[in-house]
Coordinates of C-alpha atoms and ligand atoms in Angstrom, one line a residue:
Chain I
X1 CA 28.8 62.7 -61.5
X2 CA 25.4 64.1 -60.8
X3 CA 23.7 66.3 -63.5
X4 CA 20.3 67.9 -63.1
X5 CA 18.9 69.0 -66.4
X6 CA 15.9 71.4 -66.8
X7 CA 14.1 69.9 -63.8
X8 CA 10.5 70.9 -63.0
X9 CA 8.7 69.9 -59.9
X10 CA 5.1 70.7 -58.9
X11 CA 3.2 70.1 -55.7
X12 CA -0.3 70.1 -57.0
X13 CA -0.6 73.7 -58.3
X14 CA 2.6 75.0 -56.8
X15 CA 5.5 75.1 -59.2
X16 CA 8.3 74.7 -56.7
X17 CA 11.2 73.9 -59.0
X18 CA 11.2 75.7 -62.3
X19 CA 13.8 74.4 -64.7
X20 CA 16.9 73.9 -62.7
X21 CA 20.1 72.7 -64.3
X22 CA 23.1 72.0 -62.2
X23 CA 26.2 69.8 -62.1
X24 CA 28.1 68.2 -59.3
X25 CA 31.5 66.9 -60.2
X26 CA 33.2 64.0 -58.5
X27 CA 35.0 64.6 -55.2
X28 CA 33.8 68.2 -55.0
X29 CA 31.7 70.1 -52.5
X30 CA 28.9 71.9 -54.3
X31 CA 26.5 74.1 -52.3
X32 CA 23.1 75.4 -53.0
X33 CA 21.9 78.4 -51.1
X34 CA 18.6 80.3 -51.2
X35 CA 15.9 81.9 -49.1
X36 CA 13.2 79.9 -47.3
X37 CA 10.9 78.3 -49.7
X38 CA 13.2 78.7 -52.6
X39 CA 12.9 75.0 -53.5
X40 CA 16.2 73.7 -52.1
X41 CA 14.7 70.8 -50.1
X42 CA 12.4 70.0 -53.0
X43 CA 15.3 69.7 -55.3
X44 CA 17.1 67.2 -53.0
X45 CA 14.0 65.3 -52.3
X46 CA 13.4 64.9 -56.0
X47 CA 16.9 63.7 -56.6
X48 CA 16.4 61.1 -53.9
X49 CA 13.1 59.9 -55.4
X50 CA 10.8 61.1 -52.6
X51 CA 9.2 63.5 -55.0
X52 CA 8.4 62.9 -58.6
X53 CA 9.6 65.5 -61.1
X54 CA 7.1 66.8 -63.6
X55 CA 9.8 66.9 -66.3
X56 CA 13.5 67.0 -66.7
X57 CA 16.4 64.7 -66.2
X58 CA 18.5 63.6 -63.3
X59 CA 21.6 61.8 -64.5
X60 CA 23.8 60.0 -62.0
X61 CA 27.0 58.2 -63.3
X62 CA 25.5 58.3 -66.7
X63 CA 22.0 57.0 -66.3
X64 CA 18.7 58.8 -65.7
X65 CA 17.4 58.3 -62.2
X66 CA 14.5 60.8 -62.3
X67 CA 11.4 59.2 -60.8
X68 CA 13.2 56.1 -59.6
X69 CA 12.0 54.6 -56.2
X70 CA 13.9 56.2 -53.3
X71 CA 15.3 52.9 -51.9
X72 CA 16.9 52.2 -55.3
X73 CA 18.3 55.7 -55.6
X74 CA 19.9 55.1 -52.1
X75 CA 21.3 51.8 -53.2
X76 CA 22.9 53.5 -56.2
X77 CA 24.9 55.6 -53.7
X78 CA 23.0 58.8 -53.5
X79 CA 22.4 59.3 -49.8
X80 CA 20.7 62.1 -48.1
X81 CA 20.8 63.4 -44.5
X82 CA 17.3 65.0 -44.6
X83 CA 16.3 68.4 -43.3
X84 CA 15.5 68.3 -39.6
X85 CA 17.7 65.3 -38.8
X86 CA 15.0 62.7 -38.9
X87 CA 16.9 60.2 -36.8
X88 CA 14.8 57.3 -35.6
X89 CA 14.1 58.4 -32.0
X90 CA 12.8 55.0 -31.1
X91 CA 16.0 53.2 -32.0
X92 CA 19.3 53.3 -30.3
X93 CA 22.2 55.4 -31.7
X94 CA 23.9 52.2 -32.8
X95 CA 20.8 50.9 -34.5
X96 CA 20.4 54.2 -36.3
X97 CA 23.9 53.8 -37.7
X98 CA 23.1 50.2 -38.7
X99 CA 20.0 51.5 -40.6
X100 CA 22.3 53.7 -42.6
X101 CA 24.2 50.6 -43.7
X102 CA 20.9 48.7 -44.3
X103 CA 21.6 47.5 -47.9
X104 CA 25.3 46.8 -47.5
X105 CA 26.3 43.2 -47.4
X106 CA 30.0 43.3 -46.5
X107 CA 30.0 43.3 -42.7
X108 CA 33.7 43.8 -42.4
X109 CA 33.5 47.1 -44.4
X110 CA 30.4 48.1 -42.3
X111 CA 32.4 47.6 -39.1
X112 CA 35.2 49.7 -40.5
X113 CA 32.8 52.5 -41.4
X114 CA 31.3 52.3 -38.0
X115 CA 34.7 52.9 -36.4
X116 CA 35.2 55.7 -38.8
X117 CA 31.9 57.4 -37.9
X118 CA 32.7 56.9 -34.2
X119 CA 36.1 58.5 -34.6
X120 CA 34.6 61.5 -36.4
X121 CA 31.9 61.7 -33.8
X122 CA 33.2 60.3 -30.5
X123 CA 30.1 61.4 -28.8
X124 CA 28.1 58.8 -30.7
X125 CA 30.3 56.0 -29.4
X126 CA 29.6 57.1 -25.9
X127 CA 25.9 57.2 -26.5
X128 CA 25.7 54.1 -28.7
X129 CA 23.2 52.2 -26.6
X130 CA 21.0 55.2 -25.8
X131 CA 17.7 55.8 -27.7
X132 CA 18.4 58.5 -30.4
X133 CA 15.5 60.5 -29.0
X134 CA 17.5 61.2 -25.9
X135 CA 20.3 62.9 -27.8
X136 CA 20.6 66.7 -27.9
X137 CA 19.8 68.5 -31.1
X138 CA 23.5 68.8 -32.1
X139 CA 24.1 65.1 -31.3
X140 CA 21.1 64.1 -33.4
X141 CA 22.6 66.1 -36.3
X142 CA 25.9 64.2 -35.9
X143 CA 23.9 61.0 -35.9
X144 CA 22.0 62.0 -39.0
X145 CA 25.3 62.7 -40.8
X146 CA 26.9 59.6 -39.3
X147 CA 24.0 57.5 -40.4
X148 CA 24.3 58.8 -44.0
X149 CA 28.0 58.0 -44.0
X150 CA 27.2 54.4 -42.9
X151 CA 25.7 53.9 -46.4
X152 CA 29.1 54.5 -47.9
X153 CA 27.6 57.2 -50.2
X154 CA 29.1 58.0 -53.6
X155 CA 27.4 61.4 -53.1
X156 CA 26.2 62.8 -49.9
X157 CA 23.3 65.2 -49.9
X158 CA 23.1 67.4 -46.8
X159 CA 20.0 69.4 -46.2
X160 CA 20.8 72.2 -43.8
X161 CA 23.1 70.3 -41.5
X162 CA 23.8 73.3 -39.3
X163 CA 20.1 74.1 -38.7
X164 CA 19.5 75.0 -35.1
X165 CA 23.1 74.4 -33.9
X166 CA 25.1 76.7 -31.6
X167 CA 27.9 78.6 -33.4
X168 CA 30.6 76.4 -32.0
X169 CA 28.9 73.3 -33.2
X170 CA 28.2 74.9 -36.6
X171 CA 31.9 75.3 -37.3
X172 CA 32.4 71.7 -36.1
X173 CA 29.8 70.5 -38.6
X174 CA 31.5 72.4 -41.4
X175 CA 34.9 71.0 -40.4
X176 CA 33.4 67.5 -40.5
X177 CA 31.9 68.1 -43.9
X178 CA 35.3 69.1 -45.3
X179 CA 36.9 66.1 -43.6
X180 CA 34.4 63.7 -45.2
X181 CA 35.0 65.3 -48.5
X182 CA 38.7 65.0 -48.1
X183 CA 38.2 61.3 -47.6
X184 CA 36.7 61.1 -51.1
X185 CA 33.0 61.6 -50.8
X186 CA 31.3 64.0 -53.2
X187 CA 28.9 66.5 -51.4
X188 CA 25.9 68.5 -52.3
X189 CA 25.3 70.9 -49.5
X190 CA 22.2 73.0 -48.8
X191 CA 22.6 75.8 -46.4
X192 CA 21.0 78.9 -44.9
X193 CA 24.4 79.6 -43.5
X194 CA 25.7 81.0 -46.8
X195 CA 29.0 82.3 -45.6
X196 CA 30.2 79.1 -44.1
X197 CA 28.8 77.0 -47.0
X198 CA 30.4 79.1 -49.7
X199 CA 33.7 79.1 -47.9
X200 CA 34.1 75.4 -48.0
X201 CA 32.4 74.9 -51.4
X202 CA 34.2 74.3 -54.7
X203 CA 31.2 75.6 -56.5
X204 CA 27.9 77.2 -55.5
X205 CA 24.4 77.8 -56.9
X206 CA 22.0 80.4 -55.7
X207 CA 18.3 79.5 -55.9
X208 CA 15.5 82.0 -56.0
X209 CA 11.9 80.9 -56.0
X210 CA 12.6 77.8 -58.0
X211 CA 15.1 79.2 -60.5
X212 CA 18.8 79.5 -60.4
X213 CA 19.8 83.1 -60.1
X214 CA 23.6 82.8 -59.9
X215 CA 26.3 80.3 -59.9
X216 CA 30.1 80.3 -59.6
X217 CA 33.0 79.1 -57.5
X218 CA 32.6 79.5 -53.8
X219 CA 35.1 82.4 -53.7
X220 CA 33.4 84.2 -56.6
X221 CA 30.0 84.0 -55.0
X222 CA 31.4 85.2 -51.7
X223 CA 32.6 88.3 -53.5
X224 CA 29.5 88.9 -55.5
X225 CA 27.5 92.0 -54.5
X226 CA 24.1 90.5 -54.8
X227 CA 25.1 87.5 -52.7
X228 CA 26.7 89.7 -50.1
X229 CA 23.5 91.8 -49.8
X230 CA 20.9 89.1 -49.9
X231 CA 22.5 86.1 -48.2
X232 CA 25.4 87.3 -46.2
X233 CA 23.3 90.1 -44.6
X234 CA 25.5 93.0 -45.5
X235 CA 24.0 96.4 -46.0
Chain J
X1 CA -15.1 28.9 -3.2
X2 CA -11.9 27.0 -2.8
X3 CA -8.4 27.6 -4.1
X4 CA -8.4 24.9 -6.7
X5 CA -11.6 26.2 -8.2
X6 CA -10.0 29.6 -8.6
X7 CA -6.8 28.2 -9.9
X8 CA -8.8 26.2 -12.4
X9 CA -10.5 29.3 -13.7
X10 CA -7.2 31.2 -13.9
X11 CA -5.7 28.4 -15.9
X12 CA -8.7 28.3 -18.2
X13 CA -8.4 32.0 -18.6
X14 CA -4.8 31.8 -19.5
X15 CA -5.3 29.1 -22.1
X16 CA -8.0 31.2 -23.7
X17 CA -6.2 34.5 -23.3
X18 CA -3.0 33.1 -24.8
X19 CA -4.9 32.6 -28.0
X20 CA -6.4 36.1 -27.9
X21 CA -2.9 37.3 -27.3
X22 CA -1.4 35.5 -30.3
X23 CA -4.1 36.8 -32.6
X24 CA -3.7 40.2 -31.1
X25 CA 0.0 40.2 -32.0
X26 CA -0.9 40.3 -35.6
X27 CA -3.2 43.3 -35.1
X28 CA -0.6 45.1 -33.2
X29 CA 2.2 44.4 -35.6
X30 CA 0.3 45.8 -38.6
X31 CA -1.0 48.7 -36.5
X32 CA 2.5 49.4 -35.2
X33 CA 3.9 50.1 -38.6
X34 CA 0.9 51.3 -40.7
X35 CA -1.4 52.8 -38.1
X36 CA -4.0 50.5 -39.7
X37 CA -6.5 48.4 -37.8
X38 CA -6.7 45.4 -40.0
X39 CA -10.3 44.4 -39.4
X40 CA -9.8 41.5 -41.7
X41 CA -7.4 39.9 -39.2
X42 CA -9.9 37.6 -37.6
X43 CA -11.0 36.5 -41.1
X44 CA -7.4 35.7 -42.1
X45 CA -7.4 33.5 -39.0
X46 CA -10.5 31.7 -40.3
X47 CA -8.8 31.2 -43.7
X48 CA -5.9 29.6 -42.0
X49 CA -8.3 27.1 -40.3
X50 CA -9.8 26.1 -43.6
X51 CA -6.4 25.7 -45.2
X52 CA -5.6 23.3 -42.3
X53 CA -9.0 21.6 -42.6
X54 CA -8.7 20.9 -46.3
X55 CA -5.1 19.9 -46.0
X56 CA -6.2 17.0 -43.8
X57 CA -9.6 16.1 -45.3
X58 CA -9.0 16.7 -49.0
X59 CA -5.3 16.2 -49.5
X60 CA -5.0 13.6 -46.7
X61 CA -1.8 15.3 -45.3
X62 CA -0.6 14.3 -41.9
X63 CA -2.1 16.8 -39.4
X64 CA 1.3 18.4 -38.6
X65 CA 2.1 18.9 -42.2
X66 CA -1.3 20.3 -42.9
X67 CA -1.1 22.8 -40.0
X68 CA 2.4 23.9 -41.0
X69 CA 1.3 24.3 -44.6
X70 CA -1.8 26.2 -43.5
X71 CA 0.4 28.7 -41.6
X72 CA 2.6 29.2 -44.6
X73 CA -0.3 29.6 -47.0
X74 CA -2.0 32.1 -44.6
X75 CA 1.2 34.1 -44.5
X76 CA 1.1 34.2 -48.3
X77 CA -2.6 35.2 -48.2
X78 CA -1.7 38.1 -45.8
X79 CA 0.9 39.3 -48.4
X80 CA -1.7 39.1 -51.2
X81 CA -4.2 41.0 -49.2
X82 CA -1.6 43.7 -48.5
X83 CA -0.6 44.0 -52.1
X84 CA -4.1 43.8 -53.5
X85 CA -6.0 45.8 -51.0
X86 CA -3.9 47.9 -48.8
X87 CA -0.9 48.9 -51.0
X88 CA -3.1 50.8 -53.5
X89 CA -4.4 53.1 -50.7
X90 CA -1.1 53.4 -48.8
X91 CA -0.8 57.1 -49.5
X92 CA -4.5 57.9 -49.2
X93 CA -6.0 59.3 -46.0
X94 CA -6.0 56.7 -43.2
X95 CA -9.8 56.4 -43.2
X96 CA -9.6 55.0 -46.8
X97 CA -7.4 52.2 -45.5
X98 CA -9.7 51.6 -42.6
X99 CA -12.7 51.3 -44.9
X100 CA -10.7 49.0 -47.2
X101 CA -10.0 46.8 -44.2
X102 CA -13.7 46.5 -43.4
X103 CA -14.3 45.7 -47.0
X104 CA -11.7 43.0 -47.0
X105 CA -13.2 41.5 -43.9
X106 CA -16.7 41.3 -45.5
X107 CA -15.1 39.9 -48.6
X108 CA -13.3 37.1 -46.8
X109 CA -16.4 36.2 -44.7
X110 CA -18.7 36.0 -47.7
X111 CA -16.1 34.3 -49.9
X112 CA -15.9 31.7 -47.0
X113 CA -19.6 31.3 -47.0
X114 CA -19.7 30.6 -50.7
X115 CA -16.6 28.4 -51.0
X116 CA -16.8 26.5 -47.7
X117 CA -20.6 26.7 -47.1
X118 CA -21.9 28.1 -43.9
X119 CA -22.3 24.7 -42.2
X120 CA -19.7 24.2 -39.4
X121 CA -17.1 21.6 -40.2
X122 CA -15.6 19.3 -37.6
X123 CA -11.9 20.1 -37.0
X124 CA -9.2 17.6 -36.4
X125 CA -7.6 17.3 -33.0
X126 CA -4.7 14.8 -32.7
X127 CA -5.4 12.1 -30.2
X128 CA -2.5 12.8 -27.9
X129 CA -3.8 16.4 -27.3
X130 CA -7.1 15.2 -26.1
X131 CA -5.9 13.8 -22.8
X132 CA -6.9 15.6 -19.6
X133 CA -4.3 15.6 -16.8
X134 CA -4.8 16.7 -13.2
X135 CA -2.1 18.7 -11.5
X136 CA -2.7 19.8 -7.9
X137 CA -6.5 19.5 -8.3
X138 CA -6.5 21.5 -11.5
X139 CA -7.6 19.8 -14.7
X140 CA -5.9 20.7 -17.9
X141 CA -6.4 19.5 -21.4
X142 CA -3.1 18.6 -23.0
X143 CA -4.0 20.7 -26.0
X144 CA -4.1 23.8 -23.8
X145 CA -0.7 23.1 -22.3
X146 CA 0.9 22.7 -25.8
X147 CA -1.0 25.7 -27.2
X148 CA 0.4 27.9 -24.5
X149 CA 3.9 26.6 -24.9
X150 CA 3.7 27.1 -28.7
X151 CA 2.2 30.6 -28.2
X152 CA 5.1 31.6 -26.0
X153 CA 7.6 30.2 -28.5
X154 CA 6.0 32.1 -31.4
X155 CA 5.9 35.3 -29.3
X156 CA 9.6 34.8 -28.6
X157 CA 10.3 34.4 -32.3
X158 CA 8.3 37.5 -33.2
X159 CA 10.0 39.6 -30.5
X160 CA 13.4 38.3 -31.7
X161 CA 12.6 39.3 -35.3
X162 CA 11.4 42.8 -34.3
X163 CA 14.3 43.6 -31.9
X164 CA 17.3 41.7 -33.2
X165 CA 17.1 41.5 -37.0
X166 CA 17.7 43.8 -39.8
X167 CA 14.1 43.4 -41.0
X168 CA 12.8 44.1 -37.5
X169 CA 14.8 47.3 -37.3
X170 CA 13.3 48.4 -40.6
X171 CA 9.8 47.6 -39.3
X172 CA 10.5 49.8 -36.2
X173 CA 11.8 52.6 -38.5
X174 CA 8.7 52.5 -40.8
X175 CA 6.6 52.8 -37.7
X176 CA 8.3 56.0 -36.9
X177 CA 9.0 57.6 -40.2
X178 CA 8.3 55.8 -43.5
X179 CA 9.8 58.4 -45.7
X180 CA 13.2 58.5 -44.0
X181 CA 13.2 54.7 -43.9
X182 CA 13.1 54.7 -47.7
X183 CA 16.2 56.9 -47.7
X184 CA 18.0 54.2 -45.9
X185 CA 17.6 51.9 -48.9
X186 CA 14.7 50.0 -47.4
X187 CA 12.1 48.6 -49.8
X188 CA 9.3 49.7 -47.5
X189 CA 6.6 47.7 -49.4
X190 CA 8.5 44.5 -49.0
X191 CA 8.9 45.1 -45.2
X192 CA 5.2 45.9 -44.9
X193 CA 4.3 42.7 -46.8
X194 CA 6.5 40.7 -44.5
X195 CA 4.8 42.2 -41.5
X196 CA 1.5 41.1 -42.9
X197 CA 3.0 37.7 -43.5
X198 CA 4.2 37.4 -39.9
X199 CA 0.9 38.7 -38.5
X200 CA -1.2 36.4 -40.6
X201 CA 1.0 33.4 -39.7
X202 CA 0.4 34.2 -36.1
X203 CA -3.3 34.4 -36.7
X204 CA -3.3 31.1 -38.5
X205 CA -1.4 29.4 -35.7
X206 CA -3.8 30.9 -33.1
X207 CA -6.8 30.0 -35.2
X208 CA -5.8 26.4 -35.6
X209 CA -5.3 26.1 -31.9
X210 CA -8.6 27.8 -31.4
X211 CA -10.3 25.4 -33.8
X212 CA -8.9 22.4 -32.0
X213 CA -10.5 23.5 -28.7
X214 CA -14.0 23.4 -30.0
X215 CA -13.3 21.5 -32.4
X216 CA -15.1 22.9 -35.3
X217 CA -14.9 25.8 -37.8
X218 CA -17.2 28.0 -39.8
X219 CA -16.7 30.9 -42.1
X220 CA -17.7 33.5 -39.5
X221 CA -15.6 32.0 -36.7
X222 CA -13.0 34.8 -37.0
X223 CA -15.3 37.6 -36.0
X224 CA -15.5 37.2 -32.3
X225 CA -11.9 36.2 -31.6
X226 CA -10.9 38.9 -34.0
X227 CA -12.8 41.5 -32.1
X228 CA -11.5 40.2 -28.7
X229 CA -8.0 40.2 -30.0
X230 CA -8.5 43.8 -31.1
X231 CA -9.6 44.6 -27.6
X232 CA -6.6 42.7 -26.2
X233 CA -4.3 44.7 -28.5
X234 CA -5.7 48.0 -27.3
X235 CA -5.7 46.8 -23.7
X236 CA -2.0 46.0 -24.0
X237 CA -1.1 49.2 -25.8
X238 CA -1.6 48.9 -29.5
X239 CA 1.7 48.7 -31.4
X240 CA 3.3 46.8 -28.5
X241 CA 3.8 43.1 -29.1
X242 CA 4.4 42.1 -25.5
X243 CA 1.5 44.3 -24.5
X244 CA -0.8 42.5 -26.9
X245 CA 0.0 39.1 -25.3
X246 CA -0.5 40.5 -21.8
X247 CA -3.7 42.1 -22.9
X248 CA -4.9 38.8 -24.3
X249 CA -4.1 36.9 -21.1
X250 CA -5.8 39.5 -19.0
X251 CA -8.9 39.6 -21.2
X252 CA -9.1 35.8 -21.1
X253 CA -8.8 35.6 -17.4
X254 CA -11.3 38.4 -16.8
X255 CA -13.8 36.7 -19.1
X256 CA -13.5 33.2 -17.6
X257 CA -13.6 34.5 -14.0
X258 CA -16.7 36.5 -14.8
X259 CA -18.5 33.5 -16.1
X260 CA -17.3 31.3 -13.3
X261 CA -18.1 33.7 -10.4
X262 CA -21.4 35.0 -11.9
X263 CA -22.8 32.2 -14.0
X264 CA -26.0 34.3 -14.3
X265 CA -23.9 36.8 -16.3
X266 CA -22.5 34.2 -18.7
X267 CA -24.6 35.8 -21.4
X268 CA -22.6 39.0 -21.1
X269 CA -19.3 37.1 -21.8
X270 CA -18.7 38.8 -25.1
X271 CA -20.0 42.2 -24.0
X272 CA -17.4 42.4 -21.3
X273 CA -14.6 42.7 -23.8
X274 CA -16.3 45.7 -25.3
X275 CA -16.9 47.2 -21.9
X276 CA -13.2 46.9 -21.2
X277 CA -12.5 48.5 -24.6
X278 CA -14.6 51.5 -23.7
X279 CA -13.0 51.8 -20.3
X280 CA -9.5 51.8 -21.7
X281 CA -10.3 54.3 -24.4
X282 CA -11.8 56.5 -21.7
X283 CA -9.2 56.2 -19.0
X284 CA -5.9 55.0 -20.5
X285 CA -6.0 55.1 -24.3
X286 CA -2.4 54.1 -24.6
X287 CA -3.2 50.8 -22.9
X288 CA -1.0 49.0 -20.4
X289 CA 2.3 49.1 -22.2
X290 CA 1.7 51.6 -24.9
X291 CA 3.8 54.6 -25.4
X292 CA 2.8 57.8 -27.0
X293 CA 3.3 57.4 -30.7
X294 CA 4.6 60.0 -33.0
X295 CA 1.9 61.2 -35.3
Ligands
ATP301 N1 4.6 68.8 -49.6 C1 4.4 70.0 -50.1 N2 3.2 70.3 -50.6 C2 3.0 71.6 -51.1 N3 3.9 72.5 -51.2 C3 5.1 72.2 -50.8 C4 5.4 71.0 -50.2 N4 6.7 71.0 -49.8 C5 7.2 72.2 -50.2 N5 6.2 73.0 -50.7 C6 6.4 74.3 -51.2 O1 7.4 74.3 -52.2 C7 8.2 75.5 -52.1 C8 9.7 75.1 -51.9 O2 9.8 74.4 -50.6 P1 11.2 73.8 -50.1 O3 10.9 73.0 -48.9 O4 11.8 73.1 -51.2 O5 12.0 75.1 -49.8 P2 13.4 75.3 -49.1 O6 14.2 76.1 -50.1 O7 14.0 74.0 -48.7 O8 13.1 76.2 -47.9 P3 13.8 76.2 -46.4 O9 15.0 76.9 -46.5 O10 12.8 76.9 -45.6 O11 13.9 74.8 -46.0 C9 7.7 76.3 -50.9 O12 6.9 77.3 -51.4 C10 6.8 75.3 -50.1 O13 5.7 75.9 -49.5
MG302 MG1 14.4 73.1 -46.9

């Protein structure tokens, strides 16, 4: 569904992504793990069109979207919940969700998805009229994911959705990710929380300073010695 | 000093301040989403007045058609200025955009001098607006009553757009975080161009009402109301539309009262706006209704 082919990205002189090739198949959860500064966010931001690649291909449903404007990428069905939530704090929770559905025209479907998001995150329904800035960090994360769902994504890119959440909320977030995937949405998940991410992923990639070091099914990577040492914190 | 004298001055202040406010709305809209002080805003207002002037005197349109067309053309001019001048420096440091704005302002003023000549032109004022009526001892020109009503209607429309439409939501999102707004599928450039269109249309409407008061126009006529509207926008809390209107009204009232109570200080009329600007920047930079903005 989504294929990244020999992708290179530079920030001025910094070569942040150095020839990444990866593949996300339909209805799967694929995860990308790696240390801070490995280039994970850069990769997602490039897929979304926020950053221009230096070279390489990004193929989505058969056509090359590398360098396309971000709003067009979003309208194609690639939707990102960015790192650090980035909810619109000056808008209400409800308005944030509507922003997610910005380019959709079928209001009945949007209504339906709104109900769906509210049933996944009942807290958001309770807080619907409240400015998003008054939500707790965890609630804002739910809103960021809910807002992305409102776009009816074909593929959902999640950049560290568990960042800064308490352990109980983290398992909740992963439960929700799996639920969303069960309902048919393909997911590319970036995580620091390698254990949890690999446990729910069909396939995983390990990124080290801009290059792919390893890849394999979630289970394989969980058993891999290098992964266990570096990312699962085993000694 | 009696009551009706004071009431008269306040009414005069409101009718002047309403126009400052309407022009200030354009400043504040653009600032709100781009953090750009569009110094050309007053000159866009001037352009609007000339559109209206030529509509009547060159193309013999009925006044209302000419005014309406002028507002639409000015909105289009606002879009062109955005696309031609501001969009190319969108990702450059903010100071570049500011300098561009000053350049656009000079360009429009000098273009006006060349195209329209520097000689003031008499502006049209429909007969029925020239009547003066007396209510409880206060004399009001019909033009000022209608101007104020129209100003409030336009303010209402703009507030509705910002708060209750999809486009308005996108505007508020851009103000907060342009990049994330793009991720929502919003064509940010289109929304910004629309914002310029709305702001410019408001400036044209304000300008036409301004021109009918005096009633004449010249290519440099936008400078003073532009600066005053800027002060009004800051006074109200720049970025806040309702604040801009309140700031405009307040500035108008203060200015008129000063002249009325201290005729000897009438020469300082324009200076007072800038004194106010300095005072706000010193003591309450967020203005009356401004909130702290994310930066
Ligand atoms: N806008 C930028 N300008 C210059 N360098 C950047 C920019 N954004 C990221 N970088 C650099 O690119 C590299 C990759 O950054 P990136 O944000 O993709 O890492 P990451 O894997 O997402 O890290 P983290 O887990 O901390 O979020 C880092 O060295 C970073 O300093
Ligand atoms: Mg990151």
